[in-house]
GROMACS .gro file of C-alpha atoms in nm:
model
  163
    1GLY     CA    1   0.098   0.115  -2.326
    2LEU     CA    2  -0.125  -0.068  -2.085
    3PHE     CA    3   0.071   0.066  -1.787
    4PHE     CA    4  -0.059   0.419  -1.840
    5HIS     CA    5  -0.428   0.359  -1.916
    6ARG     CA    6  -0.675   0.529  -1.685
    7PRO     CA    7  -0.695   0.301  -1.379
    8PRO     CA    8  -1.022   0.151  -1.252
    9LEU     CA    9  -1.207   0.295  -0.957
   10VAL     CA   10  -1.167   0.096  -0.640
   11THR     CA   11  -1.391   0.116  -0.334
   12ALA     CA   12  -1.270  -0.047  -0.013
   13THR     CA   13  -1.500  -0.110   0.279
   14SER     CA   14  -1.397  -0.236   0.622
   15THR     CA   15  -1.611  -0.506   0.773
   16LEU     CA   16  -1.371  -0.574   1.055
   17PRO     CA   17  -1.564  -0.579   1.385
   18SER     CA   18  -1.303  -0.381   1.581
   19TYR     CA   19  -1.342  -0.069   1.369
   20ALA     CA   20  -1.639   0.137   1.262
   21PRO     CA   21  -1.736   0.075   0.898
   22TRP     CA   22  -1.565   0.312   0.655
   23THR     CA   23  -1.534   0.352   0.285
   24LEU     CA   24  -1.235   0.470   0.088
   25THR     CA   25  -1.215   0.529  -0.283
   26TRP     CA   26  -0.892   0.555  -0.477
   27ARG     CA   27  -0.748   0.473  -0.821
   28LEU     CA   28  -0.534   0.167  -0.888
   29PRO     CA   29  -0.188   0.237  -1.033
   30TYR     CA   30  -0.233  -0.025  -1.302
   31ALA     CA   31  -0.523  -0.085  -1.533
   32ALA     CA   32  -0.470  -0.451  -1.617
   33VAL     CA   33  -0.812  -0.549  -1.488
   34ALA     CA   34  -0.996  -0.259  -1.645
   35ALA     CA   35  -0.818  -0.274  -1.978
   36ALA     CA   36  -1.048  -0.549  -2.099
   37GLN     CA   37  -1.360  -0.358  -1.995
   38THR     CA   38  -1.523  -0.093  -2.213
   39GLN     CA   39  -1.796   0.035  -1.979
   40PRO     CA   40  -1.699   0.262  -1.684
   41LYS     CA   41  -1.924   0.065  -1.446
   42GLN     CA   42  -1.742  -0.256  -1.541
   43GLN     CA   43  -1.414  -0.093  -1.439
   44GLU     CA   44  -1.525  -0.049  -1.079
   45ILE     CA   45  -1.378  -0.291  -0.830
   46HIS     CA   46  -1.495  -0.341  -0.470
   47VAL     CA   47  -1.236  -0.450  -0.213
   48ASP     CA   48  -1.319  -0.558   0.143
   49VAL     CA   49  -1.030  -0.478   0.376
   50GLY     CA   50  -1.108  -0.786   0.591
   51GLU     CA   51  -1.089  -1.004   0.281
   52VAL     CA   52  -0.756  -0.843   0.183
   53ALA     CA   53  -0.619  -0.932   0.529
   54ARG     CA   54  -0.743  -1.293   0.492
   55LEU     CA   55  -0.588  -1.324   0.143
   56ARG     CA   56  -0.264  -1.174   0.271
   57ASP     CA   57  -0.245  -1.446   0.535
   58GLU     CA   58  -0.309  -1.717   0.276
   59CYS     CA   59  -0.040  -1.568   0.051
   60ARG     CA   60   0.213  -1.570   0.339
   61ALA     CA   61   0.144  -1.937   0.405
   62VAL     CA   62   0.232  -2.027   0.045
   63ASN     CA   63   0.505  -1.770  -0.025
   64PRO     CA   64   0.707  -1.617   0.263
   65GLU     CA   65   0.817  -1.328   0.041
   66CYS     CA   66   0.453  -1.227   0.007
   67GLY     CA   67   0.455  -1.131   0.372
   68TYR     CA   68   0.752  -0.899   0.346
   69LYS     CA   69   0.667  -0.558   0.476
   70PRO     CA   70   0.896  -0.272   0.564
   71PRO     CA   71   0.877  -0.214   0.937
   72LEU     CA   72   0.702   0.078   1.094
   73ALA     CA   73   0.934   0.259   1.333
   74PHE     CA   74   0.808   0.379   1.670
   75ASP     CA   75   0.993   0.632   1.882
   76PRO     CA   76   0.844   0.614   2.236
   77THR     CA   77   1.018   0.936   2.338
   78LYS     CA   78   0.795   1.127   2.091
   79CYS     CA   79   0.472   0.953   2.187
   80LEU     CA   80   0.210   1.162   2.370
   81GLU     CA   81  -0.017   0.859   2.427
   82CYS     CA   82  -0.302   1.040   2.251
   83TRP     CA   83  -0.404   0.707   2.085
   84ALA     CA   84  -0.481   0.881   1.754
   85CYS     CA   85  -0.294   0.593   1.589
   86GLU     CA   86  -0.525   0.335   1.742
   87LYS     CA   87  -0.834   0.532   1.640
   88ALA     CA   88  -0.704   0.562   1.279
   89CYS     CA   89  -0.612   0.194   1.247
   90PRO     CA   90  -0.856   0.001   1.020
   91VAL     CA   91  -0.777  -0.322   1.205
   92GLY     CA   92  -0.789  -0.167   1.554
   93ASP     CA   93  -0.427  -0.248   1.634
   94LYS     CA   94  -0.308  -0.132   1.972
   95PHE     CA   95   0.031   0.028   1.953
   96LEU     CA   96   0.290  -0.117   1.948
   97PHE     CA   97   0.132  -0.259   1.636
   98ASN     CA   98   0.074  -0.625   1.570
   99GLN     CA   99   0.292  -0.723   1.271
  100SER     CA  100   0.060  -1.010   1.180
  101THR     CA  101  -0.250  -0.796   1.141
  102CYS     CA  102  -0.096  -0.466   1.034
  103LEU     CA  103  -0.193  -0.376   0.674
  104LEU     CA  104   0.083  -0.112   0.659
  105CYS     CA  105  -0.166   0.144   0.532
  106GLY     CA  106   0.025   0.421   0.712
  107LYS     CA  107  -0.285   0.576   0.865
  108CYS     CA  108  -0.127   0.567   1.211
  109ALA     CA  109   0.181   0.754   1.086
  110GLN     CA  110  -0.038   1.009   0.905
  111VAL     CA  111  -0.235   1.101   1.218
  112CYS     CA  112   0.053   1.093   1.467
  113PRO     CA  113   0.092   1.457   1.578
  114THR     CA  114   0.456   1.417   1.686
  115GLY     CA  115   0.598   1.184   1.420
  116ALA     CA  116   0.648   0.905   1.671
  117ILE     CA  117   0.537   0.655   1.406
  118SER     CA  118   0.719   0.647   1.072
  119SER     CA  119   0.806   0.412   0.790
  120PRO     CA  120   1.182   0.425   0.744
  121PRO     CA  121   1.295   0.412   0.383
  122MET     CA  122   1.464   0.098   0.258
  123PRO     CA  123   1.835   0.153   0.191
  124ILE     CA  124   1.893   0.246  -0.172
  125ARG     CA  125   2.157  -0.023  -0.242
  126GLU     CA  126   1.933  -0.297  -0.104
  127THR     CA  127   1.636  -0.169  -0.306
  128LEU     CA  128   1.836  -0.158  -0.632
  129SER     CA  129   1.976  -0.508  -0.580
  130LYS     CA  130   1.622  -0.641  -0.522
  131LEU     CA  131   1.506  -0.473  -0.843
  132LYS     CA  132   1.776  -0.648  -1.045
  133GLU     CA  133   1.726  -1.003  -0.908
  134GLU     CA  134   1.706  -1.263  -1.187
  135GLY     CA  135   1.382  -1.448  -1.235
  136LYS     CA  136   1.168  -1.199  -1.052
  137VAL     CA  137   0.916  -0.949  -1.181
  138THR     CA  138   0.923  -0.595  -1.051
  139ILE     CA  139   0.598  -0.399  -1.038
  140ALA     CA  140   0.629  -0.027  -0.980
  141GLN     CA  141   0.354   0.175  -0.821
  142VAL     CA  142   0.387   0.539  -0.920
  143ALA     CA  143   0.231   0.781  -0.675
  144PRO     CA  144  -0.016   1.035  -0.814
  145ALA     CA  145   0.205   1.319  -0.689
  146ILE     CA  146   0.488   1.185  -0.904
  147ARG     CA  147   0.268   1.119  -1.210
  148SER     CA  148   0.145   1.475  -1.199
  149VAL     CA  149   0.495   1.625  -1.231
  150LEU     CA  150   0.671   1.375  -1.460
  151THR     CA  151   0.585   1.278  -1.810
  152GLU     CA  152   0.515   0.919  -1.914
  153GLU     CA  153   0.855   0.912  -2.087
  154GLN     CA  154   1.037   1.034  -1.775
  155ILE     CA  155   0.873   0.769  -1.561
  156CYS     CA  156   0.952   0.494  -1.812
  157TYR     CA  157   1.312   0.612  -1.839
  158GLY     CA  158   1.351   0.617  -1.462
  159LEU     CA  159   1.203   0.269  -1.422
  160HIS     CA  160   1.420   0.134  -1.703
  161ASP     CA  161   1.729   0.298  -1.551
  162LEU     CA  162   1.659   0.127  -1.217
  163GLY     CA  163   1.647  -0.212  -1.382
   0.00000   0.00000   0.00000
């Protein structure tokens, strides 16, 4: 099905003034945009991180659920004050992070040498109840590490089993 077509290439560039320009390339988990395109060049999508932040704010103004983000946890007893988190942040957040500008990219948690920053998992019961809410659409993003070890059928079965 459409869900498992090869995803389009995405390039993201930061134009935020507080951080040096950078470029990141990754593959989208879904190919809905690229499915209608036949040429590889037409399947490329460019995303500006500053524009994503602006759109996120507009989305929050219209739909409060759009702004839901799992919190990042900070344990000050583990912090060495090396500021690697601040250097890694694409929006230049000073820790403790600013919830309104945080993109929740996880770069700060990835570079933290002591694990002082983490993203706690959502409780399983709460997650399952959200998946089964009537009148809502659930979109699942399957990590490349998972897709490499499970077959398409196993992933579909797991998603179906969750609701």
